[in-house]
PDB file of C-alpha atoms in Angstrom:
ATOM      1  CA  MET A   1      -5.389 -11.026   0.368  1.00  0.00           C
ATOM      2  CA  SER A   2      -4.974  -8.255  -2.328  1.00  0.00           C
ATOM      3  CA  VAL A   3      -6.639  -8.753  -5.809  1.00  0.00           C
ATOM      4  CA  LEU A   4      -5.255  -6.817  -8.702  1.00  0.00           C
ATOM      5  CA  LEU A   5      -6.955  -6.717 -12.095  1.00  0.00           C
ATOM      6  CA  GLN A   6      -4.670  -6.061 -15.169  1.00  0.00           C
ATOM      7  CA  ILE A   7      -6.247  -4.881 -18.306  1.00  0.00           C
ATOM      8  CA  SER A   8      -4.363  -3.647 -21.093  1.00  0.00           C
ATOM      9  CA  ASP A   9      -5.031  -2.533 -24.884  1.00  0.00           C
ATOM     10  CA  LEU A  10      -8.584  -1.480 -24.718  1.00  0.00           C
ATOM     11  CA  HIS A  11      -8.011   0.600 -27.837  1.00  0.00           C
ATOM     12  CA  PHE A  12     -11.347   2.567 -27.172  1.00  0.00           C
ATOM     13  CA  GLY A  13     -12.755   3.394 -30.636  1.00  0.00           C
ATOM     14  CA  THR A  14     -12.554  -0.307 -31.297  1.00  0.00           C
ATOM     15  CA  GLU A  15     -14.105  -1.628 -28.385  1.00  0.00           C
ATOM     16  CA  GLN A  16     -17.122  -4.415 -28.466  1.00  0.00           C
ATOM     17  CA  ALA A  17     -20.134  -3.414 -26.196  1.00  0.00           C
ATOM     18  CA  PRO A  18     -20.749  -7.116 -25.110  1.00  0.00           C
ATOM     19  CA  VAL A  19     -17.022  -7.420 -23.961  1.00  0.00           C
ATOM     20  CA  VAL A  20     -17.173  -4.200 -22.083  1.00  0.00           C
ATOM     21  CA  ALA A  21     -20.116  -5.237 -20.255  1.00  0.00           C
ATOM     22  CA  ALA A  22     -18.716  -8.342 -19.395  1.00  0.00           C
ATOM     23  CA  LEU A  23     -15.606  -6.480 -17.880  1.00  0.00           C
ATOM     24  CA  GLN A  24     -18.097  -4.531 -15.802  1.00  0.00           C
ATOM     25  CA  ALA A  25     -19.537  -7.709 -14.420  1.00  0.00           C
ATOM     26  CA  LEU A  26     -16.087  -9.201 -13.624  1.00  0.00           C
ATOM     27  CA  VAL A  27     -15.030  -6.221 -11.830  1.00  0.00           C
ATOM     28  CA  ALA A  28     -18.282  -6.368  -9.795  1.00  0.00           C
ATOM     29  CA  ALA A  29     -17.945  -9.880  -8.947  1.00  0.00           C
ATOM     30  CA  GLN A  30     -14.055  -9.722  -8.099  1.00  0.00           C
ATOM     31  CA  ARG A  31     -14.024  -6.250  -6.473  1.00  0.00           C
ATOM     32  CA  PRO A  32     -10.103  -5.879  -7.098  1.00  0.00           C
ATOM     33  CA  ASP A  33      -8.123  -3.830  -4.555  1.00  0.00           C
ATOM     34  CA  LEU A  34      -6.235  -2.175  -7.793  1.00  0.00           C
ATOM     35  CA  LEU A  35      -6.928  -1.879 -11.417  1.00  0.00           C
ATOM     36  CA  VAL A  36      -3.952  -1.694 -13.534  1.00  0.00           C
ATOM     37  CA  LEU A  37      -4.262  -0.347 -16.916  1.00  0.00           C
ATOM     38  CA  SER A  38      -1.188  -1.001 -18.895  1.00  0.00           C
ATOM     39  CA  GLY A  39      -1.329   1.191 -22.050  1.00  0.00           C
ATOM     40  CA  ASP A  40      -3.153   1.417 -25.435  1.00  0.00           C
ATOM     41  CA  ILE A  41      -6.228   2.833 -23.801  1.00  0.00           C
ATOM     42  CA  THR A  42      -7.269   4.414 -27.112  1.00  0.00           C
ATOM     43  CA  GLN A  43      -7.086   3.484 -30.806  1.00  0.00           C
ATOM     44  CA  ARG A  44      -5.989   6.914 -31.945  1.00  0.00           C
ATOM     45  CA  ALA A  45      -5.534   9.076 -29.080  1.00  0.00           C
ATOM     46  CA  HIS A  46      -8.798  11.230 -30.000  1.00  0.00           C
ATOM     47  CA  PRO A  47      -9.958  13.168 -26.992  1.00  0.00           C
ATOM     48  CA  ALA A  48     -13.484  11.537 -27.278  1.00  0.00           C
ATOM     49  CA  GLN A  49     -11.966   8.086 -27.178  1.00  0.00           C
ATOM     50  CA  PHE A  50     -10.194   9.186 -23.895  1.00  0.00           C
ATOM     51  CA  ARG A  51     -13.478  10.416 -22.480  1.00  0.00           C
ATOM     52  CA  THR A  52     -15.097   6.958 -23.007  1.00  0.00           C
ATOM     53  CA  ALA A  53     -12.195   5.112 -21.494  1.00  0.00           C
ATOM     54  CA  ARG A  54     -12.183   7.479 -18.350  1.00  0.00           C
ATOM     55  CA  ALA A  55     -15.894   6.915 -17.949  1.00  0.00           C
ATOM     56  CA  LEU A  56     -15.867   3.293 -17.989  1.00  0.00           C
ATOM     57  CA  MET A  57     -12.971   3.450 -15.295  1.00  0.00           C
ATOM     58  CA  ASP A  58     -15.032   5.656 -13.283  1.00  0.00           C
ATOM     59  CA  GLN A  59     -17.813   3.276 -13.714  1.00  0.00           C
ATOM     60  CA  LEU A  60     -15.695   0.308 -12.502  1.00  0.00           C
ATOM     61  CA  GLY A  61     -14.958   2.083  -9.422  1.00  0.00           C
ATOM     62  CA  ALA A  62     -11.755   0.555  -8.198  1.00  0.00           C
ATOM     63  CA  PRO A  63      -8.504   2.363  -7.446  1.00  0.00           C
ATOM     64  CA  LEU A  64      -6.800   2.682 -10.698  1.00  0.00           C
ATOM     65  CA  LEU A  65      -2.934   2.804 -11.824  1.00  0.00           C
ATOM     66  CA  ALA A  66      -2.673   3.766 -15.614  1.00  0.00           C
ATOM     67  CA  ILE A  67       0.237   4.320 -17.953  1.00  0.00           C
ATOM     68  CA  PRO A  68       0.043   5.355 -21.717  1.00  0.00           C
ATOM     69  CA  GLY A  69       0.790   3.190 -24.647  1.00  0.00           C
ATOM     70  CA  ASN A  70       1.852   3.993 -28.029  1.00  0.00           C
ATOM     71  CA  HIS A  71      -1.440   4.449 -29.336  1.00  0.00           C
ATOM     72  CA  ASP A  72      -2.199   7.054 -26.756  1.00  0.00           C
ATOM     73  CA  ILE A  73       0.160   9.504 -28.488  1.00  0.00           C
ATOM     74  CA  PRO A  74      -1.326  11.312 -31.489  1.00  0.00           C
ATOM     75  CA  LEU A  75      -0.079   9.403 -34.630  1.00  0.00           C
ATOM     76  CA  PHE A  76      -1.501  11.838 -37.581  1.00  0.00           C
ATOM     77  CA  ASP A  77      -1.546  15.117 -35.795  1.00  0.00           C
ATOM     78  CA  LEU A  78       2.308  15.762 -35.892  1.00  0.00           C
ATOM     79  CA  TRP A  79       2.216  19.112 -33.951  1.00  0.00           C
ATOM     80  CA  ALA A  80       0.170  17.450 -30.959  1.00  0.00           C
ATOM     81  CA  ARG A  81       2.802  14.433 -31.202  1.00  0.00           C
ATOM     82  CA  LEU A  82       5.892  16.514 -31.035  1.00  0.00           C
ATOM     83  CA  ARG A  83       4.935  19.456 -28.921  1.00  0.00           C
ATOM     84  CA  HIS A  84       2.284  17.917 -26.636  1.00  0.00           C
ATOM     85  CA  PRO A  85       2.535  13.981 -26.910  1.00  0.00           C
ATOM     86  CA  TYR A  86       0.689  13.388 -23.760  1.00  0.00           C
ATOM     87  CA  ALA A  87      -1.725  16.318 -23.272  1.00  0.00           C
ATOM     88  CA  ARG A  88      -4.702  14.347 -24.109  1.00  0.00           C
ATOM     89  CA  TYR A  89      -3.969  11.543 -22.210  1.00  0.00           C
ATOM     90  CA  CYS A  90      -3.289  13.762 -19.144  1.00  0.00           C
ATOM     91  CA  ALA A  91      -6.445  15.486 -19.617  1.00  0.00           C
ATOM     92  CA  ALA A  92      -8.317  12.146 -18.960  1.00  0.00           C
ATOM     93  CA  PHE A  93      -6.108  10.422 -16.538  1.00  0.00           C
ATOM     94  CA  GLY A  94      -4.231  12.999 -14.669  1.00  0.00           C
ATOM     95  CA  PRO A  95      -0.625  14.323 -15.178  1.00  0.00           C
ATOM     96  CA  GLU A  96       1.255  11.488 -13.653  1.00  0.00           C
ATOM     97  CA  LEU A  97       2.742   9.411 -16.287  1.00  0.00           C
ATOM     98  CA  GLU A  98       4.854   7.071 -13.804  1.00  0.00           C
ATOM     99  CA  PRO A  99       2.284   6.710 -10.957  1.00  0.00           C
ATOM    100  CA  VAL A 100       3.040   4.370  -7.987  1.00  0.00           C
ATOM    101  CA  PHE A 101       0.516   2.409  -5.853  1.00  0.00           C
ATOM    102  CA  ARG A 102       1.403   1.391  -2.416  1.00  0.00           C
ATOM    103  CA  SER A 103      -0.655  -0.646   0.208  1.00  0.00           C
ATOM    104  CA  PRO A 104       0.483  -2.962   2.859  1.00  0.00           C
ATOM    105  CA  GLU A 105       0.421  -5.938   0.499  1.00  0.00           C
ATOM    106  CA  LEU A 106       1.272  -4.262  -3.037  1.00  0.00           C
ATOM    107  CA  LEU A 107       3.879  -1.970  -4.243  1.00  0.00           C
ATOM    108  CA  VAL A 108       3.080  -1.239  -8.033  1.00  0.00           C
ATOM    109  CA  ILE A 109       5.350   0.893  -9.920  1.00  0.00           C
ATOM    110  CA  GLY A 110       4.112   2.517 -13.292  1.00  0.00           C
ATOM    111  CA  VAL A 111       6.889   3.086 -16.143  1.00  0.00           C
ATOM    112  CA  ASN A 112       6.155   5.202 -19.265  1.00  0.00           C
ATOM    113  CA  THR A 113       7.876   3.249 -21.945  1.00  0.00           C
ATOM    114  CA  THR A 114       6.599   5.130 -24.794  1.00  0.00           C
ATOM    115  CA  ARG A 115       8.307   7.793 -26.821  1.00  0.00           C
ATOM    116  CA  ALA A 116       6.948  10.520 -29.237  1.00  0.00           C
ATOM    117  CA  TYR A 117       9.914   9.997 -31.617  1.00  0.00           C
ATOM    118  CA  ARG A 118       9.021   6.128 -31.932  1.00  0.00           C
ATOM    119  CA  HIS A 119       6.135   4.668 -33.643  1.00  0.00           C
ATOM    120  CA  GLN A 120       5.500   1.449 -31.726  1.00  0.00           C
ATOM    121  CA  ASP A 121       8.666   0.704 -30.096  1.00  0.00           C
ATOM    122  CA  GLY A 122       8.929   1.033 -26.281  1.00  0.00           C
ATOM    123  CA  GLU A 123      12.018   2.040 -24.432  1.00  0.00           C
ATOM    124  CA  ILE A 124      13.463   2.184 -20.716  1.00  0.00           C
ATOM    125  CA  SER A 125      16.056   4.625 -20.102  1.00  0.00           C
ATOM    126  CA  ALA A 126      18.875   4.305 -17.567  1.00  0.00           C
ATOM    127  CA  ALA A 127      17.278   6.952 -15.349  1.00  0.00           C
ATOM    128  CA  GLN A 128      13.813   5.146 -15.447  1.00  0.00           C
ATOM    129  CA  THR A 129      15.874   1.721 -14.521  1.00  0.00           C
ATOM    130  CA  ASP A 130      17.405   3.328 -11.461  1.00  0.00           C
ATOM    131  CA  ARG A 131      14.117   5.126 -10.437  1.00  0.00           C
ATOM    132  CA  VAL A 132      12.319   1.899 -10.235  1.00  0.00           C
ATOM    133  CA  ALA A 133      15.173  -0.075  -8.931  1.00  0.00           C
ATOM    134  CA  GLY A 134      15.273   2.568  -6.026  1.00  0.00           C
ATOM    135  CA  LEU A 135      11.447   2.376  -5.242  1.00  0.00           C
ATOM    136  CA  LEU A 136      11.741  -1.394  -5.436  1.00  0.00           C
ATOM    137  CA  ALA A 137      14.662  -1.489  -2.606  1.00  0.00           C
ATOM    138  CA  GLN A 138      12.297   0.455  -0.146  1.00  0.00           C
ATOM    139  CA  ALA A 139       9.602  -2.245  -0.415  1.00  0.00           C
ATOM    140  CA  SER A 140       8.315  -4.172   2.737  1.00  0.00           C
ATOM    141  CA  PRO A 141       8.624  -8.147   2.713  1.00  0.00           C
ATOM    142  CA  ALA A 142       4.890  -8.032   2.816  1.00  0.00           C
ATOM    143  CA  GLN A 143       4.404  -6.332  -0.503  1.00  0.00           C
ATOM    144  CA  LEU A 144       4.130  -7.984  -3.822  1.00  0.00           C
ATOM    145  CA  ARG A 145       6.560  -5.840  -5.970  1.00  0.00           C
ATOM    146  CA  VAL A 146       5.239  -5.099  -9.324  1.00  0.00           C
ATOM    147  CA  VAL A 147       6.482  -3.222 -12.264  1.00  0.00           C
ATOM    148  CA  VAL A 148       4.059  -2.047 -14.949  1.00  0.00           C
ATOM    149  CA  VAL A 149       5.276  -1.249 -18.667  1.00  0.00           C
ATOM    150  CA  HIS A 150       3.409  -1.244 -21.846  1.00  0.00           C
ATOM    151  CA  GLN A 151       5.767  -2.863 -24.496  1.00  0.00           C
ATOM    152  CA  PRO A 152       6.748  -6.402 -23.076  1.00  0.00           C
ATOM    153  CA  ILE A 153      10.057  -6.932 -21.203  1.00  0.00           C
ATOM    154  CA  ALA A 154      10.087 -10.523 -22.531  1.00  0.00           C
ATOM    155  CA  VAL A 155       8.578 -12.404 -25.440  1.00  0.00           C
ATOM    156  CA  VAL A 156       7.563 -16.128 -25.926  1.00  0.00           C
ATOM    157  CA  ARG A 157       7.603 -16.145 -29.803  1.00  0.00           C
ATOM    158  CA  THR A 158      10.144 -15.078 -32.115  1.00  0.00           C
ATOM    159  CA  VAL A 159       7.722 -12.975 -34.203  1.00  0.00           C
ATOM    160  CA  ASP A 160       7.379 -10.623 -31.288  1.00  0.00           C
ATOM    161  CA  GLU A 161      11.098  -9.997 -30.723  1.00  0.00           C
ATOM    162  CA  PRO A 162      10.746  -6.769 -32.365  1.00  0.00           C
ATOM    163  CA  ASN A 163       8.403  -5.402 -30.051  1.00  0.00           C
ATOM    164  CA  ARG A 164      10.481  -6.140 -26.907  1.00  0.00           C
ATOM    165  CA  LEU A 165      11.575  -3.142 -24.956  1.00  0.00           C
ATOM    166  CA  HIS A 166      14.625  -1.239 -25.912  1.00  0.00           C
ATOM    167  CA  GLY A 167      16.865  -1.287 -22.709  1.00  0.00           C
ATOM    168  CA  HIS A 168      15.011  -4.612 -21.532  1.00  0.00           C
ATOM    169  CA  ALA A 169      18.237  -6.637 -20.496  1.00  0.00           C
ATOM    170  CA  GLN A 170      19.685  -3.741 -18.380  1.00  0.00           C
ATOM    171  CA  ALA A 171      16.097  -3.330 -16.766  1.00  0.00           C
ATOM    172  CA  GLN A 172      15.477  -6.973 -16.088  1.00  0.00           C
ATOM    173  CA  ARG A 173      18.975  -7.459 -14.265  1.00  0.00           C
ATOM    174  CA  ALA A 174      18.470  -4.192 -12.282  1.00  0.00           C
ATOM    175  CA  TRP A 175      14.866  -4.803 -11.118  1.00  0.00           C
ATOM    176  CA  ALA A 176      15.353  -8.420 -10.313  1.00  0.00           C
ATOM    177  CA  ALA A 177      18.624  -7.510  -7.979  1.00  0.00           C
ATOM    178  CA  ALA A 178      16.240  -4.632  -6.435  1.00  0.00           C
ATOM    179  CA  GLY A 179      13.654  -7.141  -5.548  1.00  0.00           C
ATOM    180  CA  ALA A 180      10.930  -7.070  -8.302  1.00  0.00           C
ATOM    181  CA  ASP A 181       8.723 -10.051  -8.481  1.00  0.00           C
ATOM    182  CA  LEU A 182       6.478  -9.379 -11.588  1.00  0.00           C
ATOM    183  CA  VAL A 183       6.642  -7.099 -14.736  1.00  0.00           C
ATOM    184  CA  LEU A 184       3.345  -6.664 -16.131  1.00  0.00           C
ATOM    185  CA  GLY A 185       3.102  -5.697 -19.887  1.00  0.00           C
ATOM    186  CA  GLY A 186       0.646  -5.461 -22.888  1.00  0.00           C
ATOM    187  CA  HIS A 187       1.271  -4.254 -26.489  1.00  0.00           C
ATOM    188  CA  ILE A 188       1.137  -7.542 -28.458  1.00  0.00           C
ATOM    189  CA  HIS A 189      -2.241  -8.753 -27.338  1.00  0.00           C
ATOM    190  CA  LEU A 190      -0.832 -12.013 -26.382  1.00  0.00           C
ATOM    191  CA  PRO A 191      -1.475 -13.306 -22.618  1.00  0.00           C
ATOM    192  CA  TYR A 192       1.306 -15.292 -21.238  1.00  0.00           C
ATOM    193  CA  VAL A 193       3.545 -15.545 -17.819  1.00  0.00           C
ATOM    194  CA  ALA A 194       7.325 -16.220 -18.442  1.00  0.00           C
ATOM    195  CA  ALA A 195       9.987 -16.831 -15.738  1.00  0.00           C
ATOM    196  CA  LEU A 196      12.946 -14.648 -16.632  1.00  0.00           C
ATOM    197  CA  PRO A 197      16.225 -16.732 -16.523  1.00  0.00           C
ATOM    198  CA  GLY A 198      19.525 -15.743 -15.462  1.00  0.00           C
ATOM    199  CA  LEU A 199      18.836 -13.133 -12.984  1.00  0.00           C
ATOM    200  CA  ALA A 200      19.848 -12.287  -9.367  1.00  0.00           C
ATOM    201  CA  ARG A 201      16.379 -13.482  -8.155  1.00  0.00           C
ATOM    202  CA  PRO A 202      13.442 -14.861  -9.453  1.00  0.00           C
ATOM    203  CA  MET A 203      11.213 -12.628 -11.646  1.00  0.00           C
ATOM    204  CA  TRP A 204       8.311 -13.085 -13.992  1.00  0.00           C
ATOM    205  CA  ALA A 205       6.971 -11.103 -17.242  1.00  0.00           C
ATOM    206  CA  VAL A 206       3.195 -11.239 -16.851  1.00  0.00           C
ATOM    207  CA  GLN A 207       1.509 -10.323 -20.283  1.00  0.00           C
ATOM    208  CA  ALA A 208      -2.188  -9.268 -20.971  1.00  0.00           C
ATOM    209  CA  GLY A 209      -4.286  -9.872 -24.085  1.00  0.00           C
ATOM    210  CA  THR A 210      -6.502  -7.133 -25.593  1.00  0.00           C
ATOM    211  CA  ALA A 211      -9.221  -6.555 -22.859  1.00  0.00           C
ATOM    212  CA  VAL A 212     -12.072  -5.221 -24.892  1.00  0.00           C
ATOM    213  CA  SER A 213     -10.928  -4.488 -28.397  1.00  0.00           C
ATOM    214  CA  SER A 214     -12.003  -6.034 -31.963  1.00  0.00           C
ATOM    215  CA  ARG A 215      -8.142  -6.154 -32.562  1.00  0.00           C
ATOM    216  CA  VAL A 216      -7.449  -9.507 -31.253  1.00  0.00           C
ATOM    217  CA  ARG A 217      -4.724 -11.978 -32.567  1.00  0.00           C
ATOM    218  CA  SER A 218      -6.125 -14.810 -34.565  1.00  0.00           C
ATOM    219  CA  GLY A 219      -7.223 -17.499 -32.183  1.00  0.00           C
ATOM    220  CA  VAL A 220      -6.483 -15.364 -29.016  1.00  0.00           C
ATOM    221  CA  PRO A 221      -9.980 -14.161 -27.531  1.00  0.00           C
ATOM    222  CA  ASN A 222     -10.171 -10.851 -25.373  1.00  0.00           C
ATOM    223  CA  SER A 223      -8.496 -11.398 -21.906  1.00  0.00           C
ATOM    224  CA  VAL A 224      -7.584  -9.916 -18.592  1.00  0.00           C
ATOM    225  CA  ASN A 225      -5.488 -10.913 -15.661  1.00  0.00           C
ATOM    226  CA  LEU A 226      -6.244 -10.989 -12.225  1.00  0.00           C
ATOM    227  CA  LEU A 227      -3.580 -11.342  -9.395  1.00  0.00           C
ATOM    228  CA  ARG A 228      -4.096 -12.614  -6.041  1.00  0.00           C
ATOM    229  CA  TRP A 229      -1.597 -11.980  -3.238  1.00  0.00           C
ATOM    230  CA  PRO A 230      -0.716 -13.374  -0.963  1.00  0.00           C
ATOM    231  CA  ALA A 231      -2.156 -17.128  -1.626  1.00  0.00           C
ATOM    232  CA  GLU A 232      -1.575 -20.273  -0.269  1.00  0.00           C
ATOM    233  CA  ASP A 233       1.913 -20.760   0.964  1.00  0.00           C
ATOM    234  CA  GLY A 234       3.253 -17.191   0.215  1.00  0.00           C
ATOM    235  CA  GLN A 235       2.412 -17.778  -3.526  1.00  0.00           C
ATOM    236  CA  CYS A 236       1.061 -15.120  -6.055  1.00  0.00           C
ATOM    237  CA  LEU A 237      -1.859 -16.268  -7.942  1.00  0.00           C
ATOM    238  CA  VAL A 238      -1.888 -15.184 -11.794  1.00  0.00           C
ATOM    239  CA  GLU A 239      -5.194 -15.894 -13.293  1.00  0.00           C
ATOM    240  CA  GLN A 240      -5.836 -15.486 -17.235  1.00  0.00           C
ATOM    241  CA  TRP A 241      -9.746 -14.671 -17.963  1.00  0.00           C
ATOM    242  CA  ASP A 242     -10.864 -14.887 -21.380  1.00  0.00           C
ATOM    243  CA  PHE A 243     -13.919 -13.628 -22.693  1.00  0.00           C
ATOM    244  CA  ALA A 244     -16.362 -16.364 -23.767  1.00  0.00           C
ATOM    245  CA  SER A 245     -18.450 -15.406 -26.483  1.00  0.00           C
ATOM    246  CA  ALA A 246     -21.249 -18.405 -25.895  1.00  0.00           C
ATOM    247  CA  SER A 247     -21.711 -17.186 -22.290  1.00  0.00           C
ATOM    248  CA  GLY A 248     -21.092 -13.446 -22.751  1.00  0.00           C
ATOM    249  CA  ALA A 249     -18.617 -13.564 -19.644  1.00  0.00           C
ATOM    250  CA  PHE A 250     -15.106 -13.550 -18.670  1.00  0.00           C
ATOM    251  CA  VAL A 251     -14.073 -17.103 -17.545  1.00  0.00           C
ATOM    252  CA  CYS A 252     -10.835 -18.108 -15.721  1.00  0.00           C
ATOM    253  CA  VAL A 253      -9.054 -20.286 -18.211  1.00  0.00           C
ATOM    254  CA  ARG A 254      -5.483 -20.449 -16.623  1.00  0.00           C
ATOM    255  CA  ARG A 255      -4.015 -20.427 -13.052  1.00  0.00           C
ATOM    256  CA  THR A 256      -0.091 -20.130 -12.542  1.00  0.00           C
ATOM    257  CA  GLN A 257       1.131 -20.279  -9.226  1.00  0.00           C
ATOM    258  CA  ILE A 258       4.203 -18.056  -8.709  1.00  0.00           C
ATOM    259  CA  GLN A 259       6.673 -18.191  -5.586  1.00  0.00           C
ATOM    260  CA  PRO A 260       8.274 -14.797  -5.264  1.00  0.00           C
ATOM    261  CA  SER A 261      11.559 -14.846  -3.386  1.00  0.00           C
ATOM    262  CA  ARG A 262      11.986 -13.163   0.024  1.00  0.00           C
ATOM    263  CA  GLU A 263      15.668 -14.399   0.650  1.00  0.00           C
ATOM    264  CA  SER A 264      18.469 -11.840   1.259  1.00  0.00           C
ATOM    265  CA  HIS A 265      17.756  -8.223  -0.320  1.00  0.00           C
ATOM    266  CA  GLY A 266      17.813  -6.937   3.595  1.00  0.00           C
ATOM    267  CA  ASP A 267      14.246  -8.505   3.797  1.00  0.00           C
TER     268      ASP A 267
END
């Protein structure tokens, strides 16, 4: 069984030391095969914030797949934003903005949904949609097929509708048809698992809360997601782990069982 840990929206510069320590303990206990960092690593894309985040990722010691979020592009330094929007991100996390992780049990595809000309909104271009579909089509039947974005591909609250990715409808259709199982996202600091209706094959949106930042939604604690594949009967188990201030630890509060489809698609 492979274990994937999704952490999102750390917003370094607003991190809480007890929650960071709890995350370190969780990783030491669970020993994930892959750590997925789905954007907004920093609060204001300052070099020091990136260095602190990178140091934590190195301490965690797991293989890492990271993509930038809108907060990882300079906001107030307009010259840097327009001329070299990802320079600070790349200095800490490397030049690949759309990384891919492959193992016998996992195919995880990163998509850069940020745009320097947009403040918060995310976007998926036709070229990105096609690229991801092509990679998904090459997956083996044994692999869980995961796409990682920053802004959500689907929302469950009307208030979050403006935050949904531009191009989400086309991407959903193309990625489901190509065999995607899950689309991981962040940005709105609200964890949930949502089945996406009306597609060629089953696909789910898996959203993470904010991992360690003080910028939590009212009533929504810091949280991360653990994915286990393959679980019993060929299922994928999605676990939501929330930070419990009383114990100073992340605790599992919800388990969602997902049954990926392996029919047709040439599998």
